[in-house]
């Protein structure tokens, strides 16, 4: 049916590639391209020989000309961007220049400010519309499946959703005193930023990690959850009509937060460049270099993740609550694709979004967040491709 260019060869990209080759009728040919070609070649070596033809390439995705050259030589139908958020705009520019659809899993961030805003990518709406191309933004788990869950709740269970609490719990243990489950730089930038939630038409800021609750999660048990800003709050606040409040909660252990506090206090999480022995370095990038590579956590991580959305609203004049969530087991994910659940829960939805676009079910010219598409085929595909979801119509609520 189609050809996909996958940019990036890290934890998430590895899952995307594993999943694409499981659907060879849709992904007839893929090209894995990244800054370090040897990582692409390693993936090809592991997965070659099936019906999906695999090739690899070296590319600097910060460079539009290089991207255009690669796209023109491989001629994909879609680019799946699973590099870093810094490359979103250059890859979108290259897609526009070559007439190719686009999908990513994280919103654009300028390197020098941790901003988490869609404004840069939403500014491409007209260009994609005029070119007849589709750009799907934020198609991982959160953002991604959380938006699909919201669209599904809206379509099937509510006349009006009034509140959404997104709860992202990771009860996995990798045995290291401190490590991040995905790119440490992106992860730490997100956690050390101010918290923010949407209420009555505006965002309300809270100091980093200052709002804490205990939530009893199915298959995981009671956990400390902390309020964070997360990028899907911005798009859901616009796309879920009548919404009054949206919050995002993530679990952190006391051990993790103690390490983070110390690293912050000594300046290691700063993104301001400093001069070190005549060379300019960014402390957070140096920290990334000394922390365990997230890709190496797979074989060591035991336990489960549970990510879902709790909705409150009204149906046929009655108050209603609904909770939909996925539970993934780190070791089962590792057995299937050689990655832990954090990469797995991001890579599977990226493959599904690309598949639906190639099949024409999620194709509409413009730049869209996932909740703007029909959730039904995506929900079905989640069950089929490894992220089954469960429902609770009487969940515990977060105060
Ligand atoms: P990794 O750091 O493991 O992988 C990133 C990959 O991108 C690496 O292969 C890296 O190359 C490559 N890369 C970086 N810069 C460039 C460049 N200029 N040109 C070409 N390739 C480049 O990250 P993850 O796989 O953990 O994350 C991938 C994306 O997924 C991120 O954007 C992250 O924010 C997002 N994400 C989304 C989630 C969601 O639920 N929505 C959850 C988790 C992650 P090299 O090997 O040379 O460093």
mmCIF file with all atom_site columns, C-alpha atoms and ligand atoms in Angstrom, residues 7-15 33-40 57-63 66-67 81-88 90-91 104-107 109 116 118 138-146 168 181-187 190 230-232 288 293-295 307 340 342-343 345-347 349, ligand 1:
data_model
loop_
_atom_site.group_PDB
_atom_site.id
_atom_site.type_symbol
_atom_site.label_atom_id
_atom_site.label_alt_id
_atom_site.label_comp_id
_atom_site.label_asym_id
_atom_site.label_entity_id
_atom_site.label_seq_id
_atom_site.pdbx_PDB_ins_code
_atom_site.Cartn_x
_atom_site.Cartn_y
_atom_site.Cartn_z
_atom_site.occupancy
_atom_site.B_iso_or_equiv
_atom_site.pdbx_formal_charge
_atom_site.auth_seq_id
_atom_site.auth_comp_id
_atom_site.auth_asym_id
_atom_site.auth_atom_id
_atom_site.pdbx_PDB_model_num
ATOM   1   C CA  . UNK A 1 7   ? 13.355 9.535  10.973 1.00 0.00 ? 7   UNK A CA  1
ATOM   2   C CA  . UNK A 1 8   ? 15.181 8.705  14.210 1.00 0.00 ? 8   UNK A CA  1
ATOM   3   C CA  . UNK A 1 9   ? 16.634 5.410  15.390 1.00 0.00 ? 9   UNK A CA  1
ATOM   4   C CA  . UNK A 1 10  ? 16.163 5.678  19.162 1.00 0.00 ? 10  UNK A CA  1
ATOM   5   C CA  . UNK A 1 11  ? 13.857 3.883  21.593 1.00 0.00 ? 11  UNK A CA  1
ATOM   6   C CA  . UNK A 1 12  ? 10.587 4.973  19.995 1.00 0.00 ? 12  UNK A CA  1
ATOM   7   C CA  . UNK A 1 13  ? 11.802 4.564  16.403 1.00 0.00 ? 13  UNK A CA  1
ATOM   8   C CA  . UNK A 1 14  ? 12.830 0.993  17.154 1.00 0.00 ? 14  UNK A CA  1
ATOM   9   C CA  . UNK A 1 15  ? 9.250  0.150  18.210 1.00 0.00 ? 15  UNK A CA  1
ATOM   10  C CA  . UNK A 1 33  ? 17.084 7.419  8.525  1.00 0.00 ? 33  UNK A CA  1
ATOM   11  C CA  . UNK A 1 34  ? 18.872 9.065  11.402 1.00 0.00 ? 34  UNK A CA  1
ATOM   12  C CA  . UNK A 1 35  ? 21.921 11.040 12.430 1.00 0.00 ? 35  UNK A CA  1
ATOM   13  C CA  . UNK A 1 36  ? 23.843 7.869  13.346 1.00 0.00 ? 36  UNK A CA  1
ATOM   14  C CA  . UNK A 1 37  ? 23.380 5.446  10.456 1.00 0.00 ? 37  UNK A CA  1
ATOM   15  C CA  . UNK A 1 38  ? 24.823 2.454  12.350 1.00 0.00 ? 38  UNK A CA  1
ATOM   16  C CA  . UNK A 1 39  ? 21.720 2.461  14.608 1.00 0.00 ? 39  UNK A CA  1
ATOM   17  C CA  . UNK A 1 40  ? 19.497 2.309  11.497 1.00 0.00 ? 40  UNK A CA  1
ATOM   18  C CA  . UNK A 1 57  ? 20.123 6.308  5.323  1.00 0.00 ? 57  UNK A CA  1
ATOM   19  C CA  . UNK A 1 58  ? 22.107 8.924  7.181  1.00 0.00 ? 58  UNK A CA  1
ATOM   20  C CA  . UNK A 1 59  ? 20.399 12.291 7.566  1.00 0.00 ? 59  UNK A CA  1
ATOM   21  C CA  . UNK A 1 60  ? 20.762 15.436 9.622  1.00 0.00 ? 60  UNK A CA  1
ATOM   22  C CA  . UNK A 1 61  ? 17.123 16.298 10.205 1.00 0.00 ? 61  UNK A CA  1
ATOM   23  C CA  . UNK A 1 62  ? 18.039 19.857 11.204 1.00 0.00 ? 62  UNK A CA  1
ATOM   24  C CA  . UNK A 1 63  ? 18.957 20.420 7.561  1.00 0.00 ? 63  UNK A CA  1
ATOM   25  C CA  . UNK A 1 66  ? 19.391 17.057 3.215  1.00 0.00 ? 66  UNK A CA  1
ATOM   26  C CA  . UNK A 1 67  ? 15.882 15.951 4.118  1.00 0.00 ? 67  UNK A CA  1
ATOM   27  C CA  . UNK A 1 81  ? 9.151  11.799 12.696 1.00 0.00 ? 81  UNK A CA  1
ATOM   28  C CA  . UNK A 1 82  ? 10.448 10.017 15.788 1.00 0.00 ? 82  UNK A CA  1
ATOM   29  C CA  . UNK A 1 83  ? 13.651 12.026 16.100 1.00 0.00 ? 83  UNK A CA  1
ATOM   30  C CA  . UNK A 1 84  ? 13.503 14.840 18.660 1.00 0.00 ? 84  UNK A CA  1
ATOM   31  C CA  . UNK A 1 85  ? 11.009 17.718 18.997 1.00 0.00 ? 85  UNK A CA  1
ATOM   32  C CA  . UNK A 1 86  ? 13.697 20.154 17.771 1.00 0.00 ? 86  UNK A CA  1
ATOM   33  C CA  . UNK A 1 87  ? 13.442 18.670 14.259 1.00 0.00 ? 87  UNK A CA  1
ATOM   34  C CA  . UNK A 1 88  ? 9.654  19.005 13.811 1.00 0.00 ? 88  UNK A CA  1
ATOM   35  C CA  . UNK A 1 90  ? 12.541 21.289 9.424  1.00 0.00 ? 90  UNK A CA  1
ATOM   36  C CA  . UNK A 1 91  ? 10.869 17.951 8.711  1.00 0.00 ? 91  UNK A CA  1
ATOM   37  C CA  . UNK A 1 104 ? 5.117  13.120 14.851 1.00 0.00 ? 104 UNK A CA  1
ATOM   38  C CA  . UNK A 1 105 ? 4.817  12.285 18.552 1.00 0.00 ? 105 UNK A CA  1
ATOM   39  C CA  . UNK A 1 106 ? 5.915  15.501 20.303 1.00 0.00 ? 106 UNK A CA  1
ATOM   40  C CA  . UNK A 1 107 ? 5.405  19.201 19.661 1.00 0.00 ? 107 UNK A CA  1
ATOM   41  C CA  . UNK A 1 109 ? 10.427 22.996 20.978 1.00 0.00 ? 109 UNK A CA  1
ATOM   42  C CA  . UNK A 1 116 ? 5.729  23.080 24.875 1.00 0.00 ? 116 UNK A CA  1
ATOM   43  C CA  . UNK A 1 118 ? 1.703  24.033 19.379 1.00 0.00 ? 118 UNK A CA  1
ATOM   44  C CA  . UNK A 1 138 ? 1.411  14.244 18.737 1.00 0.00 ? 138 UNK A CA  1
ATOM   45  C CA  . UNK A 1 139 ? 0.574  10.644 17.816 1.00 0.00 ? 139 UNK A CA  1
ATOM   46  C CA  . UNK A 1 140 ? 2.308  8.787  20.663 1.00 0.00 ? 140 UNK A CA  1
ATOM   47  C CA  . UNK A 1 141 ? 0.546  7.812  23.904 1.00 0.00 ? 141 UNK A CA  1
ATOM   48  C CA  . UNK A 1 142 ? 0.463  11.125 25.703 1.00 0.00 ? 142 UNK A CA  1
ATOM   49  C CA  . UNK A 1 143 ? 0.002  13.125 23.580 1.00 0.00 ? 143 UNK A CA  1
ATOM   50  C CA  . UNK A 1 144 ? -1.672 10.724 21.200 1.00 0.00 ? 144 UNK A CA  1
ATOM   51  C CA  . UNK A 1 145 ? -3.823 7.960  22.649 1.00 0.00 ? 145 UNK A CA  1
ATOM   52  C CA  . UNK A 1 146 ? -4.998 10.382 25.371 1.00 0.00 ? 146 UNK A CA  1
ATOM   53  C CA  . UNK A 1 168 ? 0.220  8.553  33.473 1.00 0.00 ? 168 UNK A CA  1
ATOM   54  C CA  . UNK A 1 181 ? 12.636 6.170  30.561 1.00 0.00 ? 181 UNK A CA  1
ATOM   55  C CA  . UNK A 1 182 ? 12.956 8.240  27.431 1.00 0.00 ? 182 UNK A CA  1
ATOM   56  C CA  . UNK A 1 183 ? 15.334 10.889 26.183 1.00 0.00 ? 183 UNK A CA  1
ATOM   57  C CA  . UNK A 1 184 ? 16.614 12.389 29.486 1.00 0.00 ? 184 UNK A CA  1
ATOM   58  C CA  . UNK A 1 185 ? 16.924 15.890 28.088 1.00 0.00 ? 185 UNK A CA  1
ATOM   59  C CA  . UNK A 1 186 ? 13.314 16.014 26.878 1.00 0.00 ? 186 UNK A CA  1
ATOM   60  C CA  . UNK A 1 187 ? 12.077 14.242 30.018 1.00 0.00 ? 187 UNK A CA  1
ATOM   61  C CA  . UNK A 1 190 ? 9.281  18.624 30.929 1.00 0.00 ? 190 UNK A CA  1
ATOM   62  C CA  . UNK A 1 230 ? 1.595  18.314 29.174 1.00 0.00 ? 230 UNK A CA  1
ATOM   63  C CA  . UNK A 1 231 ? 1.201  19.445 25.615 1.00 0.00 ? 231 UNK A CA  1
ATOM   64  C CA  . UNK A 1 232 ? -2.131 17.753 24.855 1.00 0.00 ? 232 UNK A CA  1
ATOM   65  C CA  . UNK A 1 288 ? 22.203 13.039 29.388 1.00 0.00 ? 288 UNK A CA  1
ATOM   66  C CA  . UNK A 1 293 ? 20.745 5.250  27.728 1.00 0.00 ? 293 UNK A CA  1
ATOM   67  C CA  . UNK A 1 294 ? 16.945 4.731  27.882 1.00 0.00 ? 294 UNK A CA  1
ATOM   68  C CA  . UNK A 1 295 ? 17.300 2.084  25.159 1.00 0.00 ? 295 UNK A CA  1
ATOM   69  C CA  . UNK A 1 307 ? -2.030 5.517  31.249 1.00 0.00 ? 307 UNK A CA  1
ATOM   70  C CA  . UNK A 1 340 ? 10.399 -1.272 27.558 1.00 0.00 ? 340 UNK A CA  1
ATOM   71  C CA  . UNK A 1 342 ? 7.513  3.701  27.559 1.00 0.00 ? 342 UNK A CA  1
ATOM   72  C CA  . UNK A 1 343 ? 8.950  3.366  24.055 1.00 0.00 ? 343 UNK A CA  1
ATOM   73  C CA  . UNK A 1 345 ? 3.354  2.814  24.236 1.00 0.00 ? 345 UNK A CA  1
ATOM   74  C CA  . UNK A 1 346 ? 4.700  5.667  22.073 1.00 0.00 ? 346 UNK A CA  1
ATOM   75  C CA  . UNK A 1 347 ? 5.805  3.671  19.027 1.00 0.00 ? 347 UNK A CA  1
ATOM   76  C CA  . UNK A 1 349 ? 0.311  4.628  18.263 1.00 0.00 ? 349 UNK A CA  1
HETATM 77  P P1  . LIG B 2 .   ? 15.935 8.905  21.561 1.00 0.00 ? 1   LIG B P1  1
HETATM 78  O O1  . LIG B 2 .   ? 16.841 9.965  22.091 1.00 0.00 ? 1   LIG B O1  1
HETATM 79  O O2  . LIG B 2 .   ? 16.057 7.495  22.006 1.00 0.00 ? 1   LIG B O2  1
HETATM 80  O O3  . LIG B 2 .   ? 16.029 8.892  19.958 1.00 0.00 ? 1   LIG B O3  1
HETATM 81  C C1  . LIG B 2 .   ? 16.065 10.056 19.178 1.00 0.00 ? 1   LIG B C1  1
HETATM 82  C C2  . LIG B 2 .   ? 16.626 9.684  17.821 1.00 0.00 ? 1   LIG B C2  1
HETATM 83  O O4  . LIG B 2 .   ? 16.612 10.859 16.994 1.00 0.00 ? 1   LIG B O4  1
HETATM 84  C C3  . LIG B 2 .   ? 18.076 9.201  17.882 1.00 0.00 ? 1   LIG B C3  1
HETATM 85  O O5  . LIG B 2 .   ? 18.218 8.118  17.014 1.00 0.00 ? 1   LIG B O5  1
HETATM 86  C C4  . LIG B 2 .   ? 18.837 10.423 17.378 1.00 0.00 ? 1   LIG B C4  1
HETATM 87  O O6  . LIG B 2 .   ? 20.037 10.152 16.698 1.00 0.00 ? 1   LIG B O6  1
HETATM 88  C C5  . LIG B 2 .   ? 17.867 10.993 16.373 1.00 0.00 ? 1   LIG B C5  1
HETATM 89  N N1  . LIG B 2 .   ? 18.184 12.383 16.098 1.00 0.00 ? 1   LIG B N1  1
HETATM 90  C C6  . LIG B 2 .   ? 18.368 13.390 16.990 1.00 0.00 ? 1   LIG B C6  1
HETATM 91  N N2  . LIG B 2 .   ? 18.683 14.516 16.350 1.00 0.00 ? 1   LIG B N2  1
HETATM 92  C C7  . LIG B 2 .   ? 18.699 14.217 15.030 1.00 0.00 ? 1   LIG B C7  1
HETATM 93  C C8  . LIG B 2 .   ? 18.971 14.969 13.866 1.00 0.00 ? 1   LIG B C8  1
HETATM 94  N N3  . LIG B 2 .   ? 19.282 16.265 13.901 1.00 0.00 ? 1   LIG B N3  1
HETATM 95  N N4  . LIG B 2 .   ? 18.906 14.328 12.672 1.00 0.00 ? 1   LIG B N4  1
HETATM 96  C C9  . LIG B 2 .   ? 18.596 13.024 12.587 1.00 0.00 ? 1   LIG B C9  1
HETATM 97  N N5  . LIG B 2 .   ? 18.320 12.265 13.657 1.00 0.00 ? 1   LIG B N5  1
HETATM 98  C C10 . LIG B 2 .   ? 18.380 12.858 14.866 1.00 0.00 ? 1   LIG B C10 1
HETATM 99  O O7  . LIG B 2 .   ? 14.445 9.451  21.814 1.00 0.00 ? 1   LIG B O7  1
HETATM 100 P P2  . LIG B 2 .   ? 13.105 8.577  21.957 1.00 0.00 ? 1   LIG B P2  1
HETATM 101 O O8  . LIG B 2 .   ? 13.096 7.535  20.903 1.00 0.00 ? 1   LIG B O8  1
HETATM 102 O O9  . LIG B 2 .   ? 12.900 8.235  23.365 1.00 0.00 ? 1   LIG B O9  1
HETATM 103 O O10 . LIG B 2 .   ? 12.003 9.695  21.594 1.00 0.00 ? 1   LIG B O10 1
HETATM 104 C C11 . LIG B 2 .   ? 11.681 10.018 20.247 1.00 0.00 ? 1   LIG B C11 1
HETATM 105 C C12 . LIG B 2 .   ? 10.572 11.061 20.221 1.00 0.00 ? 1   LIG B C12 1
HETATM 106 O O11 . LIG B 2 .   ? 9.413  10.537 20.854 1.00 0.00 ? 1   LIG B O11 1
HETATM 107 C C13 . LIG B 2 .   ? 10.912 12.360 20.975 1.00 0.00 ? 1   LIG B C13 1
HETATM 108 O O12 . LIG B 2 .   ? 10.454 13.446 20.199 1.00 0.00 ? 1   LIG B O12 1
HETATM 109 C C14 . LIG B 2 .   ? 10.121 12.258 22.250 1.00 0.00 ? 1   LIG B C14 1
HETATM 110 O O13 . LIG B 2 .   ? 9.776  13.535 22.770 1.00 0.00 ? 1   LIG B O13 1
HETATM 111 C C15 . LIG B 2 .   ? 8.893  11.519 21.743 1.00 0.00 ? 1   LIG B C15 1
HETATM 112 N N6  . LIG B 2 .   ? 8.126  10.840 22.819 1.00 0.00 ? 1   LIG B N6  1
HETATM 113 C C16 . LIG B 2 .   ? 6.766  10.969 22.799 1.00 0.00 ? 1   LIG B C16 1
HETATM 114 C C17 . LIG B 2 .   ? 5.991  10.339 23.760 1.00 0.00 ? 1   LIG B C17 1
HETATM 115 C C18 . LIG B 2 .   ? 4.495  10.383 23.659 1.00 0.00 ? 1   LIG B C18 1
HETATM 116 O O14 . LIG B 2 .   ? 3.826  9.617  24.372 1.00 0.00 ? 1   LIG B O14 1
HETATM 117 N N7  . LIG B 2 .   ? 3.895  11.201 22.836 1.00 0.00 ? 1   LIG B N7  1
HETATM 118 C C19 . LIG B 2 .   ? 6.608  9.577  24.858 1.00 0.00 ? 1   LIG B C19 1
HETATM 119 C C20 . LIG B 2 .   ? 8.029  9.405  24.726 1.00 0.00 ? 1   LIG B C20 1
HETATM 120 C C21 . LIG B 2 .   ? 8.747  10.054 23.751 1.00 0.00 ? 1   LIG B C21 1
HETATM 121 P P3  . LIG B 2 .   ? 21.391 9.714  17.483 1.00 0.00 ? 1   LIG B P3  1
HETATM 122 O O15 . LIG B 2 .   ? 21.220 8.249  17.652 1.00 0.00 ? 1   LIG B O15 1
HETATM 123 O O16 . LIG B 2 .   ? 22.488 10.091 16.573 1.00 0.00 ? 1   LIG B O16 1
HETATM 124 O O17 . LIG B 2 .   ? 21.396 10.490 18.774 1.00 0.00 ? 1   LIG B O17 1
#
